[in-house]
Amino acid sequence: MTLPQLRGRAILTAALVAVAGAVTAIPTAQSAAAAPPPEFNPVSASYGKPSGATVKGQFLSYNDFHGAIDPPTGSGAVVNASGTSTPAGGVEYLATYLKKLRAEAKAEHRQTVTAGAGDLIGGTPLVSAAFHDEPTIELMNEIGLQVSSVGNHEFDEGVAELIRIQRGGCHPADGCQDGDGFAGAKFTYLAANTIDNKTGLPILPPIDIKLVNGVPVGFIGMTLEGTPRIVNPAGIKDVHFTDEIETANKWSRVLRLFGVKAQVLLLHEGGSQGSVTPTPGVSDCANFTGAVVPIVAGLNPAISVVISGHTHRFYSCKLPNSEGTDTVVTSAGTNGQLVTDIDYTLDKRTGKFVEITAKNVIVENGVPDGNGGWVKDASGAFVKNPDTVDPAAKKVADKYRTAVAPIANRTVGSISADIVRTTTPAGESPLGDVIADAQLAYTQGAGAQIALMNPGGIRADLDADQSSGGEAYGVVTYGEAFTVQPFNNLVVTQTFTGAQLKDVLEQQFVGFGGQTAQRILQVSAGLTYTWSASAAAGSKVSNLALNGTPIDPAATYVVTTNDFLANGGDGFSNLTLGTGRVTAPGFDVDALVAHLGTGPIAPGPANRIGTAP
């Protein structure tokens, strides 16, 4: 699959093409019975009195779905907010809540647009990943998604694969594994700031327009400019990513040229609420910070709504734009556990927003116990509510669950207790230790002495009491292991000098070697060091040793990582400097599976990395 053939056209012409195919009427909402979700105080913004007749509408949005077809398990099974824990998520339940919210809007004469803010695919469990995320796209079609920005994880398999996901067609290597073809996304992926290096144009439409009772509403969609730092460079070598503010404002001006004055930015970048007691509510904006704040501060005020993502946090905020007026900024957490419900009013004459309110709704999947809690089974897992399952979504999901079950439910090893990815103050986690140890063991035939693992590649905990296929306590299935490491990265071994190894560890911290975000690599047994937050960039790491012997700057060491890191991912450009690169057979999940097979594996000690003042 090649990049879109838009050569020889001007940017404005590309906009005209995108808009010509984007103006659509809003489909009729469907209704479904469901238990009412908890109500939370919505954020509200007003923009003056209307000049005459008005039109009412609704945006329903979610972000960072990550192929979470099945309800999340373990510590991720609940939404923790306002001092309570609510079991939530699963595509059958998400579908039900979307239909319910659309039906409520229809009763208020509001028309609905359902939108996403990226990372719908990528980093997905086996039920989706085994089919190159075609199941997730088919389910997004089924539940009525209409438009979404791309996120960084949409690029996990490269640009050409993303375009196949949009347009359809069988996978170039694996074909159509489910036997019934793949028609692609019915919704429109927007990629305003992902630019083809040859054409200078976006690889997918930058904007979309929906008509709400005859009034146009424009959508601009993009991922974060920093995407190249957090995806495998090999898949994005033919594109570059532009500044969020400049790109959004450029396409905002194009929309205004077309008479579209009500504008929404679908942005795969976000923020988070601060720590408060009790925990913040899903629609709160407590002590809010993050990369989205300065982005909004630079936006054209015509962009009155920013539906954001990336941070996997929930919030509903009002932030000042470039003229100091309010922009509503939302995020629905992750894994389809929340839906953002945005009601708005448009001035029919001016085409501008008059009023916007936004709140997050929890996608409950549990059975109430009548005492303010939730029913659990004998193992302590939350019982799922059969009465709020959407049959149509379940039918699609079950097709793929059945197809993948023989692989997913195969037992591969065991653990002695829960192994979590929660980090110490030094940035080390028990599960990070285990994965690094697994990769070291997997490559000792290549002479490996050290293994390093990126924390962002660890996507779930290993829960001893999880029973995906009826297995006993502590038994781990292939599907569970894959959920922890779902990216199918290769495992590579390279040789570095001791000085280069120290530079790699120094590059964990902002300000050294171009690093822009702190990311603490997980380390294998035997490697120890201390880092100081107060030390200058390039001098933060001390007491670096292997099996108690100080690392010799002039000596050489054989180091294993995944190919994402070896190619410079997460800003670790120093990991591209190794020599004698050897690639192990299989993938990183195979290393974990092999290690679990020697179990029961205990949680890692999380004591290899220390901190100093």
Coordinates of C-alpha atoms in Angstrom, one line a residue:
M1 CA 0.0 0.0 0.0
T2 CA 1.4 3.4 -0.9
L3 CA 0.7 6.8 0.5
P4 CA -2.2 8.8 -0.9
Q5 CA -1.6 10.0 -4.4
L6 CA -2.1 13.8 -3.9
R7 CA 1.0 15.0 -5.7
G8 CA 0.8 18.3 -7.5
R9 CA -2.1 19.7 -5.5
A10 CA -2.0 22.7 -3.2
I11 CA -2.9 22.4 0.5
L12 CA -6.1 24.3 -0.1
T13 CA -7.1 21.9 -2.9
A14 CA -6.5 19.0 -0.5
A15 CA -8.9 20.7 1.9
L16 CA -11.5 21.0 -0.8
V17 CA -11.2 17.3 -1.6
A18 CA -11.5 16.4 2.1
V19 CA -14.5 18.6 2.6
A20 CA -16.2 17.5 -0.6
G21 CA -16.2 13.9 0.8
A22 CA -16.9 14.9 4.4
V23 CA -20.2 16.8 4.4
T24 CA -22.7 14.3 5.6
A25 CA -26.0 14.2 7.4
I26 CA -26.2 12.8 10.9
P27 CA -27.7 9.2 11.1
T28 CA -30.8 8.5 13.1
A29 CA -30.1 7.6 16.7
Q30 CA -31.0 4.2 18.0
S31 CA -32.3 3.5 21.5
A32 CA -31.5 0.7 24.0
A33 CA -32.5 0.1 27.5
A34 CA -29.7 0.4 30.1
A35 CA -29.4 1.2 33.8
P36 CA -28.8 5.0 34.2
P37 CA -25.2 6.0 34.8
P38 CA -24.2 8.1 37.8
E39 CA -24.6 11.8 37.1
F40 CA -21.7 14.2 37.5
N41 CA -21.5 17.9 37.4
P42 CA -20.8 18.9 33.8
V43 CA -18.4 21.7 32.7
S44 CA -20.3 24.5 31.0
A45 CA -19.3 27.3 28.7
S46 CA -21.4 30.1 27.3
Y47 CA -20.7 32.4 24.3
G48 CA -23.4 35.0 24.5
K49 CA -27.0 35.1 23.5
P50 CA -28.1 33.7 20.2
S51 CA -29.2 36.2 17.5
G52 CA -32.2 34.1 16.6
A53 CA -33.1 30.5 16.1
T54 CA -30.9 27.8 17.5
V55 CA -29.9 24.2 16.8
K56 CA -29.1 21.6 19.4
G57 CA -26.6 18.9 19.1
Q58 CA -24.5 16.2 20.9
F59 CA -21.0 14.9 20.6
L60 CA -20.3 11.5 22.1
S61 CA -16.6 10.8 22.3
Y62 CA -14.0 8.3 23.6
N63 CA -10.3 7.9 23.2
D64 CA -7.5 5.4 23.7
F65 CA -9.7 2.4 23.2
H66 CA -6.7 0.2 22.4
G67 CA -8.8 -2.7 21.2
A68 CA -10.3 -3.3 24.6
I69 CA -13.0 -5.6 23.2
D70 CA -13.3 -7.6 26.4
P71 CA -14.0 -5.8 29.7
P72 CA -10.7 -4.9 31.5
T73 CA -9.5 -7.2 34.3
G74 CA -7.4 -6.9 37.4
S75 CA -6.6 -3.5 38.7
G76 CA -7.8 -2.0 35.5
A77 CA -11.3 -3.5 35.8
V78 CA -12.7 -0.4 37.6
V79 CA -12.9 3.3 37.2
N80 CA -11.7 4.9 40.5
A81 CA -13.3 8.3 40.9
S82 CA -14.9 10.4 43.6
G83 CA -13.9 7.8 46.2
T84 CA -15.7 4.9 44.6
S85 CA -14.7 2.1 42.3
T86 CA -17.1 1.1 39.4
P87 CA -16.5 -1.9 37.2
A88 CA -16.6 -0.7 33.6
G89 CA -15.7 -1.3 30.0
G90 CA -16.1 -3.9 27.3
V91 CA -17.3 -3.2 23.8
E92 CA -20.8 -4.7 24.3
Y93 CA -21.4 -2.3 27.2
L94 CA -19.9 0.7 25.4
A95 CA -22.3 0.0 22.5
T96 CA -25.2 0.0 24.9
Y97 CA -24.3 3.3 26.6
L98 CA -23.7 5.0 23.2
K99 CA -27.2 3.9 22.1
K100 CA -28.7 5.0 25.3
L101 CA -27.1 8.5 25.2
R102 CA -28.1 8.9 21.6
A103 CA -31.6 8.1 22.4
E104 CA -31.7 10.6 25.3
A105 CA -30.3 13.3 22.9
K106 CA -32.9 12.4 20.2
A107 CA -35.7 12.9 22.8
E108 CA -34.2 16.5 23.3
H109 CA -34.1 17.0 19.6
R110 CA -30.4 16.9 19.5
Q111 CA -28.5 15.2 16.7
T112 CA -25.4 13.2 17.6
V113 CA -21.9 12.9 16.2
T114 CA -19.8 10.2 17.6
A115 CA -16.1 11.0 17.6
G116 CA -12.7 9.6 18.8
A117 CA -9.4 11.0 19.7
G118 CA -7.0 8.4 18.6
D119 CA -5.3 5.1 19.8
L120 CA -8.4 3.1 18.9
I121 CA -6.0 0.4 17.7
G122 CA -2.4 -0.5 18.7
G123 CA -1.3 -1.9 22.0
T124 CA -4.3 -4.2 21.8
P125 CA -5.1 -7.6 23.4
L126 CA -4.7 -10.7 21.3
V127 CA -8.4 -10.9 20.3
S128 CA -7.8 -7.8 18.2
A129 CA -4.0 -7.9 17.5
A130 CA -4.1 -11.4 16.1
F131 CA -6.1 -10.0 13.2
H132 CA -4.1 -6.8 12.8
D133 CA -6.8 -4.9 14.7
E134 CA -9.5 -5.5 12.1
P135 CA -11.8 -6.7 14.9
T136 CA -11.6 -3.3 16.6
I137 CA -12.3 -1.4 13.4
E138 CA -15.3 -3.6 12.6
L139 CA -16.6 -3.0 16.1
M140 CA -16.0 0.8 15.8
N141 CA -18.1 0.6 12.6
E142 CA -20.8 -1.4 14.4
I143 CA -21.1 1.0 17.4
G144 CA -21.4 4.1 15.2
L145 CA -18.1 5.9 15.3
Q146 CA -18.1 8.6 12.6
V147 CA -14.8 10.5 12.8
S148 CA -11.6 10.1 14.8
S149 CA -8.1 11.6 14.9
V150 CA -5.2 9.3 14.6
G151 CA -3.0 8.7 17.6
N152 CA 0.5 7.5 18.0
H153 CA -0.5 3.9 18.2
E154 CA -2.3 4.0 14.9
F155 CA 1.3 4.0 13.5
D156 CA 2.4 0.9 15.3
E157 CA 2.5 -1.1 12.1
G158 CA 3.5 1.8 10.0
V159 CA 1.8 4.3 7.7
A160 CA 0.9 1.9 4.9
E161 CA -0.9 -0.3 7.3
L162 CA -2.9 2.6 8.8
I163 CA -4.0 3.5 5.3
R164 CA -5.1 -0.1 4.8
I165 CA -7.1 0.1 8.0
Q166 CA -8.9 3.2 6.7
R167 CA -9.5 2.0 3.1
G168 CA -9.8 -1.8 3.6
G169 CA -8.3 -4.8 1.9
C170 CA -6.6 -7.9 3.1
H171 CA -3.3 -7.7 5.0
P172 CA -0.4 -7.9 2.6
A173 CA 1.3 -10.8 4.4
D174 CA -1.4 -12.5 6.4
G175 CA -4.4 -12.0 4.1
C176 CA -7.9 -11.9 5.5
Q177 CA -7.6 -14.3 8.3
D178 CA -11.3 -14.4 9.3
G179 CA -12.3 -15.5 5.8
D180 CA -14.8 -12.7 5.1
G181 CA -12.7 -9.8 3.9
F182 CA -12.0 -6.5 5.4
A183 CA -13.8 -3.4 4.2
G184 CA -11.9 -0.9 6.3
A185 CA -13.2 1.9 8.6
K186 CA -16.5 3.4 7.8
F187 CA -15.5 6.3 10.0
T188 CA -13.0 8.9 8.8
Y189 CA -9.5 9.0 10.3
L190 CA -8.1 12.6 10.4
A191 CA -4.4 13.2 10.3
A192 CA -3.9 16.9 9.8
N193 CA -0.3 17.0 11.1
T194 CA 1.0 13.7 9.6
I195 CA 2.7 14.9 6.4
D196 CA 4.0 12.9 3.5
N197 CA 7.6 13.9 3.0
K198 CA 7.2 13.7 -0.8
T199 CA 3.9 15.5 -1.4
G200 CA 3.9 17.8 1.6
L201 CA 0.3 16.9 2.3
P202 CA -1.5 15.0 5.0
I203 CA -1.6 11.3 4.5
L204 CA -5.3 11.2 5.4
P205 CA -7.9 13.9 5.4
P206 CA -7.1 16.8 7.8
I207 CA -10.7 17.9 8.4
D208 CA -14.3 16.6 8.3
I209 CA -17.6 18.4 8.3
K210 CA -20.9 17.2 9.7
L211 CA -24.3 19.0 9.2
V212 CA -26.4 19.4 12.3
N213 CA -29.9 20.5 11.2
G214 CA -28.3 22.3 8.3
V215 CA -25.6 24.0 10.4
P216 CA -22.0 22.8 9.6
V217 CA -19.7 21.7 12.4
G218 CA -16.1 21.2 11.5
F219 CA -13.6 18.7 12.9
I220 CA -9.8 18.9 12.8
G221 CA -7.9 15.8 13.8
M222 CA -4.3 15.1 14.6
T223 CA -1.9 13.2 16.8
L224 CA 0.8 14.7 19.0
E225 CA 3.8 16.3 17.3
G226 CA 6.0 14.0 19.5
T227 CA 4.7 10.8 17.9
P228 CA 8.2 10.0 16.3
R229 CA 9.7 9.7 19.8
I230 CA 7.2 7.0 20.8
V231 CA 6.7 4.8 17.8
N232 CA 9.0 2.5 15.9
P233 CA 10.9 4.9 13.5
A234 CA 10.9 2.3 10.7
G235 CA 7.2 2.6 10.2
I236 CA 7.1 6.4 9.8
K237 CA 10.3 7.1 7.8
D238 CA 8.3 8.7 4.9
V239 CA 6.3 11.2 7.0
H240 CA 6.9 13.9 9.5
F241 CA 4.6 15.4 12.2
T242 CA 3.9 19.2 12.5
D243 CA 3.2 21.5 15.4
E244 CA -0.3 21.0 16.9
I245 CA -1.1 24.7 17.3
E246 CA 0.1 25.8 13.9
T247 CA -1.7 22.9 12.2
A248 CA -4.9 23.3 14.1
N249 CA -5.1 27.0 13.4
K250 CA -4.3 26.6 9.7
W251 CA -7.1 24.2 9.2
S252 CA -9.4 26.3 11.4
R253 CA -8.9 29.1 8.9
V254 CA -9.6 26.8 6.0
L255 CA -12.9 25.8 7.7
R256 CA -13.8 29.4 8.2
L257 CA -13.2 30.0 4.4
F258 CA -15.9 27.4 3.9
G259 CA -18.2 29.1 6.3
V260 CA -17.7 26.6 9.1
K261 CA -17.6 28.6 12.4
A262 CA -18.3 25.9 14.9
Q263 CA -15.1 23.8 15.2
V264 CA -13.9 20.8 17.2
L265 CA -10.3 19.6 17.5
L266 CA -9.8 15.9 17.9
L267 CA -6.4 15.9 19.5
H268 CA -4.3 12.9 20.6
E269 CA -2.6 14.8 23.4
G270 CA -3.8 15.5 26.8
G271 CA -3.3 16.2 30.5
S272 CA -4.3 15.0 33.9
Q273 CA -6.0 16.0 37.1
G274 CA -3.8 16.4 40.2
S275 CA -3.9 14.3 43.3
V276 CA -6.7 15.2 45.6
T277 CA -8.7 13.5 48.4
P278 CA -11.1 12.0 47.6
T279 CA -10.0 11.0 44.1
P280 CA -11.2 13.4 41.4
G281 CA -14.5 12.8 39.7
V282 CA -14.6 11.7 36.1
S283 CA -15.9 15.1 35.1
D284 CA -13.7 17.2 37.3
C285 CA -10.8 19.4 36.4
A286 CA -8.8 19.4 39.7
N287 CA -5.3 20.9 39.6
F288 CA -5.2 20.2 35.9
T289 CA -1.9 20.2 34.1
G290 CA -0.4 18.7 30.9
A291 CA 0.7 19.3 27.3
V292 CA -2.8 20.1 26.2
V293 CA -2.9 23.3 28.3
P294 CA -0.3 25.3 26.3
I295 CA -1.8 23.9 23.0
V296 CA -5.2 25.2 23.9
A297 CA -3.7 28.5 24.9
G298 CA -2.5 28.9 21.3
L299 CA -5.7 27.9 19.5
N300 CA -8.0 30.0 17.4
P301 CA -11.1 30.7 19.5
A302 CA -13.3 29.3 16.7
I303 CA -12.1 25.9 18.1
S304 CA -14.5 25.8 21.0
V305 CA -14.2 22.1 21.9
V306 CA -11.0 20.0 22.2
I307 CA -11.7 16.2 22.5
S308 CA -8.3 14.9 23.7
G309 CA -6.6 11.7 24.7
H310 CA -3.1 10.0 25.1
T311 CA -2.7 10.4 28.8
H312 CA -5.4 7.8 29.6
R313 CA -6.9 10.2 32.2
F314 CA -10.5 11.5 32.6
Y315 CA -11.4 15.1 32.9
S316 CA -13.8 17.8 31.7
C317 CA -12.3 21.3 31.7
K318 CA -12.6 24.9 30.5
L319 CA -9.2 26.2 29.4
P320 CA -8.3 29.7 28.0
N321 CA -7.6 29.9 24.3
S322 CA -5.4 32.4 22.4
E323 CA -8.0 35.2 23.1
G324 CA -8.5 34.2 26.7
T325 CA -12.0 32.8 26.1
D326 CA -13.2 29.4 27.2
T327 CA -12.5 26.2 25.3
V328 CA -14.1 23.0 26.6
V329 CA -11.5 20.3 26.9
T330 CA -12.4 16.6 27.6
S331 CA -11.0 13.1 27.8
A332 CA -12.7 9.8 28.5
G333 CA -9.9 7.9 30.1
T334 CA -9.1 4.7 28.3
N335 CA -10.3 1.2 27.2
G336 CA -13.9 2.3 26.5
Q337 CA -14.7 2.6 30.2
L338 CA -16.1 6.1 29.8
V339 CA -18.0 8.1 27.2
T340 CA -17.9 11.9 27.1
D341 CA -21.4 13.4 26.6
I342 CA -21.1 16.9 25.2
D343 CA -24.4 18.8 24.6
Y344 CA -24.2 22.1 22.7
T345 CA -26.4 24.8 21.1
L346 CA -25.6 26.5 17.8
D347 CA -26.8 29.9 16.6
K348 CA -28.5 29.0 13.3
R349 CA -27.7 32.4 11.7
T350 CA -24.1 32.8 12.8
G351 CA -23.2 29.1 12.8
K352 CA -21.3 29.6 16.1
F353 CA -21.5 27.8 19.4
V354 CA -23.8 29.5 21.9
E355 CA -23.5 27.0 24.8
I356 CA -21.5 23.8 25.5
T357 CA -21.8 21.4 28.4
A358 CA -19.7 18.3 28.9
K359 CA -19.6 15.4 31.3
N360 CA -18.1 11.9 31.4
V361 CA -20.4 8.9 31.8
I362 CA -19.1 5.6 33.2
V363 CA -19.8 2.5 31.0
E364 CA -20.8 0.3 33.9
N365 CA -20.7 -3.5 33.2
G366 CA -21.3 -4.9 36.7
V367 CA -24.3 -6.1 38.7
P368 CA -25.3 -3.8 41.6
D369 CA -25.4 -5.7 44.9
G370 CA -28.1 -3.4 46.4
N371 CA -25.8 -2.0 49.0
G372 CA -23.9 0.5 46.8
G373 CA -21.4 -2.0 45.7
W374 CA -21.0 -4.7 43.0
V375 CA -21.5 -8.4 42.9
K376 CA -18.4 -10.5 42.7
D377 CA -17.8 -14.2 42.0
A378 CA -16.0 -16.7 44.1
S379 CA -12.6 -15.6 42.8
G380 CA -13.3 -12.0 43.6
A381 CA -13.9 -10.9 40.0
F382 CA -16.8 -8.6 39.2
V383 CA -19.8 -10.4 37.7
K384 CA -20.8 -8.9 34.3
N385 CA -24.3 -7.7 33.8
P386 CA -26.0 -9.7 31.0
D387 CA -28.9 -7.3 30.8
T388 CA -26.8 -4.4 29.5
V389 CA -25.0 -6.3 26.7
D390 CA -25.6 -5.0 23.2
P391 CA -26.4 -8.1 21.0
A392 CA -25.0 -6.7 17.8
A393 CA -21.7 -5.7 19.2
K394 CA -21.4 -9.0 21.1
K395 CA -22.0 -11.0 17.8
V396 CA -19.0 -9.3 16.1
A397 CA -16.8 -9.7 19.2
D398 CA -17.8 -13.3 19.8
K399 CA -16.7 -14.2 16.2
Y400 CA -13.2 -13.1 17.0
R401 CA -13.2 -14.5 20.5
T402 CA -14.1 -17.9 19.2
A403 CA -11.4 -17.7 16.5
V404 CA -8.6 -16.7 18.8
A405 CA -9.6 -18.8 21.9
P406 CA -7.4 -21.9 21.1
I407 CA -4.4 -19.6 21.0
A408 CA -5.4 -17.2 23.8
N409 CA -6.3 -19.9 26.3
R410 CA -3.2 -22.0 25.9
T411 CA -1.4 -22.1 29.2
V412 CA 2.2 -21.0 29.0
G413 CA 3.5 -20.7 32.6
S414 CA 2.7 -19.6 36.1
I415 CA 3.3 -16.9 38.6
S416 CA 3.3 -17.0 42.4
A417 CA 1.5 -13.8 43.0
D418 CA 0.3 -10.7 41.2
I419 CA 3.1 -9.0 39.2
V420 CA 2.3 -5.4 38.7
R421 CA 3.7 -2.5 36.6
T422 CA 3.3 0.0 39.4
T423 CA 6.7 1.7 39.9
T424 CA 8.8 2.7 42.8
P425 CA 9.9 6.3 43.3
A426 CA 13.0 5.3 41.3
G427 CA 10.8 4.2 38.4
E428 CA 11.2 0.5 38.6
S429 CA 8.4 -2.0 38.7
P430 CA 8.2 -5.7 39.6
L431 CA 6.8 -6.6 36.2
G432 CA 9.5 -4.5 34.5
D433 CA 12.1 -6.6 36.3
V434 CA 10.5 -9.8 35.2
I435 CA 10.3 -8.8 31.5
A436 CA 13.9 -7.6 31.5
D437 CA 15.0 -10.9 33.1
A438 CA 13.0 -12.7 30.5
Q439 CA 14.7 -11.0 27.6
L440 CA 18.1 -11.5 29.2
A441 CA 17.4 -15.2 29.5
Y442 CA 16.1 -15.4 26.0
T443 CA 19.3 -14.0 24.5
Q444 CA 22.0 -15.5 26.6
G445 CA 22.9 -17.7 23.7
A446 CA 23.9 -14.4 21.9
G447 CA 26.1 -13.5 24.9
A448 CA 23.7 -11.0 26.5
Q449 CA 24.8 -9.6 29.9
I450 CA 22.2 -6.9 30.3
A451 CA 18.6 -6.3 29.2
L452 CA 16.7 -3.1 29.1
M453 CA 12.9 -2.7 28.7
N454 CA 10.9 0.5 27.9
P455 CA 8.1 1.0 30.5
G456 CA 5.6 2.1 27.9
G457 CA 5.7 -1.3 26.3
I458 CA 4.3 -2.9 29.5
R459 CA 0.5 -2.6 28.9
A460 CA -1.1 -4.6 31.8
D461 CA -0.4 -6.4 35.0
L462 CA -0.1 -10.1 35.4
D463 CA -2.9 -11.1 37.8
A464 CA -2.6 -14.4 39.5
D465 CA -6.3 -14.7 40.0
Q466 CA -7.3 -13.9 36.4
S467 CA -8.9 -16.9 34.7
S468 CA -9.4 -16.2 31.0
G469 CA -10.0 -19.8 30.1
G470 CA -10.9 -21.4 33.4
E471 CA -7.3 -22.0 34.5
A472 CA -6.2 -22.2 38.2
Y473 CA -4.8 -19.5 40.3
G474 CA -1.4 -18.4 39.1
V475 CA -1.6 -20.1 35.8
V476 CA -0.9 -17.7 32.9
T477 CA -2.3 -18.1 29.4
Y478 CA -0.8 -16.9 26.1
G479 CA -3.5 -14.3 25.8
E480 CA -2.7 -12.9 29.2
A481 CA 1.0 -12.7 28.4
F482 CA 0.2 -11.0 25.1
T483 CA -1.9 -8.4 26.8
V484 CA 1.2 -7.4 28.8
Q485 CA 3.4 -7.2 25.7
P486 CA 1.2 -6.7 22.6
F487 CA 3.5 -5.0 20.2
N488 CA 5.3 -8.0 18.6
N489 CA 8.6 -6.2 18.8
L490 CA 11.7 -8.1 17.8
V491 CA 14.4 -8.9 20.4
V492 CA 17.8 -7.6 19.5
T493 CA 21.2 -7.8 21.1
Q494 CA 24.0 -5.2 20.5
T495 CA 27.4 -4.4 21.9
F496 CA 28.1 -1.1 23.7
T497 CA 31.0 0.3 25.6
G498 CA 30.5 1.1 29.3
A499 CA 30.6 4.8 28.4
Q500 CA 27.8 4.3 25.8
L501 CA 25.8 2.3 28.3
K502 CA 26.0 5.1 30.8
D503 CA 24.9 7.5 28.1
V504 CA 21.9 5.3 27.4
L505 CA 20.9 5.5 31.0
E506 CA 21.5 9.3 31.2
Q507 CA 19.2 9.6 28.2
Q508 CA 16.3 8.5 30.5
F509 CA 16.2 12.1 31.7
V510 CA 15.1 15.3 30.1
G511 CA 17.8 17.5 28.6
F512 CA 20.4 14.8 27.7
G513 CA 20.7 13.7 24.1
G514 CA 17.6 15.5 23.0
Q515 CA 15.4 13.6 25.5
T516 CA 12.1 15.5 26.1
A517 CA 10.4 13.2 28.7
Q518 CA 11.6 11.1 31.6
R519 CA 11.4 7.4 30.9
I520 CA 13.0 5.0 33.3
L521 CA 14.1 1.8 31.5
Q522 CA 13.5 -1.5 33.4
V523 CA 16.7 -3.4 34.0
S524 CA 17.6 -7.1 34.3
A525 CA 19.1 -8.8 37.4
G526 CA 22.7 -7.8 38.1
L527 CA 22.6 -4.3 36.7
T528 CA 22.3 -1.7 39.4
Y529 CA 22.7 2.1 39.6
T530 CA 21.5 5.2 41.4
W531 CA 20.1 8.3 39.9
S532 CA 19.7 11.9 41.3
A533 CA 16.9 14.2 40.3
S534 CA 18.9 17.2 41.4
A535 CA 22.1 16.4 39.4
A536 CA 22.7 18.1 36.0
A537 CA 21.6 16.4 32.8
G538 CA 24.3 14.0 31.7
S539 CA 25.5 13.5 35.3
K540 CA 22.4 12.0 37.0
V541 CA 23.5 8.3 37.0
S542 CA 26.1 7.0 39.5
N543 CA 27.2 3.7 41.1
L544 CA 26.6 1.9 37.8
A545 CA 27.6 -1.8 38.3
L546 CA 27.0 -5.2 36.9
N547 CA 26.9 -8.0 39.4
G548 CA 28.6 -5.7 41.9
T549 CA 31.5 -4.7 39.7
P550 CA 31.6 -1.1 38.5
I551 CA 30.9 -0.7 34.8
D552 CA 34.2 0.0 33.0
P553 CA 33.7 2.9 30.5
A554 CA 36.3 1.3 28.1
A555 CA 35.0 -2.3 28.3
T556 CA 32.3 -3.7 26.1
Y557 CA 28.9 -5.1 27.2
V558 CA 26.3 -7.1 25.3
V559 CA 22.9 -5.6 25.8
T560 CA 19.4 -6.8 24.8
T561 CA 16.4 -4.5 24.0
N562 CA 13.4 -4.7 21.8
D563 CA 13.8 -3.3 18.3
F564 CA 11.6 -0.3 19.2
L565 CA 14.3 0.9 21.5
A566 CA 17.2 -0.3 19.3
N567 CA 15.8 1.9 16.5
G568 CA 15.8 4.9 18.8
G569 CA 12.2 4.8 20.1
D570 CA 11.2 6.8 23.1
G571 CA 14.0 9.2 22.4
F572 CA 16.8 6.7 23.1
S573 CA 19.0 7.7 20.1
N574 CA 22.0 6.4 22.0
L575 CA 20.6 2.8 21.6
T576 CA 21.1 3.1 17.8
L577 CA 24.9 3.3 18.4
G578 CA 25.4 -0.4 19.3
T579 CA 27.4 -2.7 17.1
G580 CA 27.1 -6.4 16.1
R581 CA 23.3 -6.3 16.1
V582 CA 21.8 -9.8 16.3
T583 CA 18.0 -10.5 16.1
A584 CA 16.6 -13.4 18.2
P585 CA 13.9 -15.6 16.7
G586 CA 10.3 -14.7 17.4
F587 CA 9.0 -11.7 19.3
D588 CA 9.4 -10.1 22.7
V589 CA 6.2 -11.8 24.0
D590 CA 7.9 -15.1 23.2
A591 CA 10.7 -14.2 25.5
L592 CA 8.2 -13.5 28.3
V593 CA 6.3 -16.8 27.5
A594 CA 9.6 -18.8 27.7
H595 CA 10.4 -17.2 31.1
L596 CA 6.9 -17.9 32.5
G597 CA 7.3 -21.5 31.5
T598 CA 10.1 -21.8 34.1
G599 CA 7.7 -20.7 36.8
P600 CA 6.1 -20.1 39.1
I601 CA 7.7 -16.7 38.6
A602 CA 7.8 -14.4 41.6
P603 CA 7.3 -10.6 41.3
G604 CA 10.6 -8.8 40.6
P605 CA 12.3 -7.2 43.6
A606 CA 12.1 -3.7 42.2
N607 CA 15.4 -2.8 44.0
R608 CA 17.9 -2.6 41.2
I609 CA 17.5 1.2 40.7
G610 CA 18.0 3.6 43.6
T611 CA 17.7 7.3 44.0
A612 CA 19.9 9.9 45.6
P613 CA 19.2 13.5 46.6

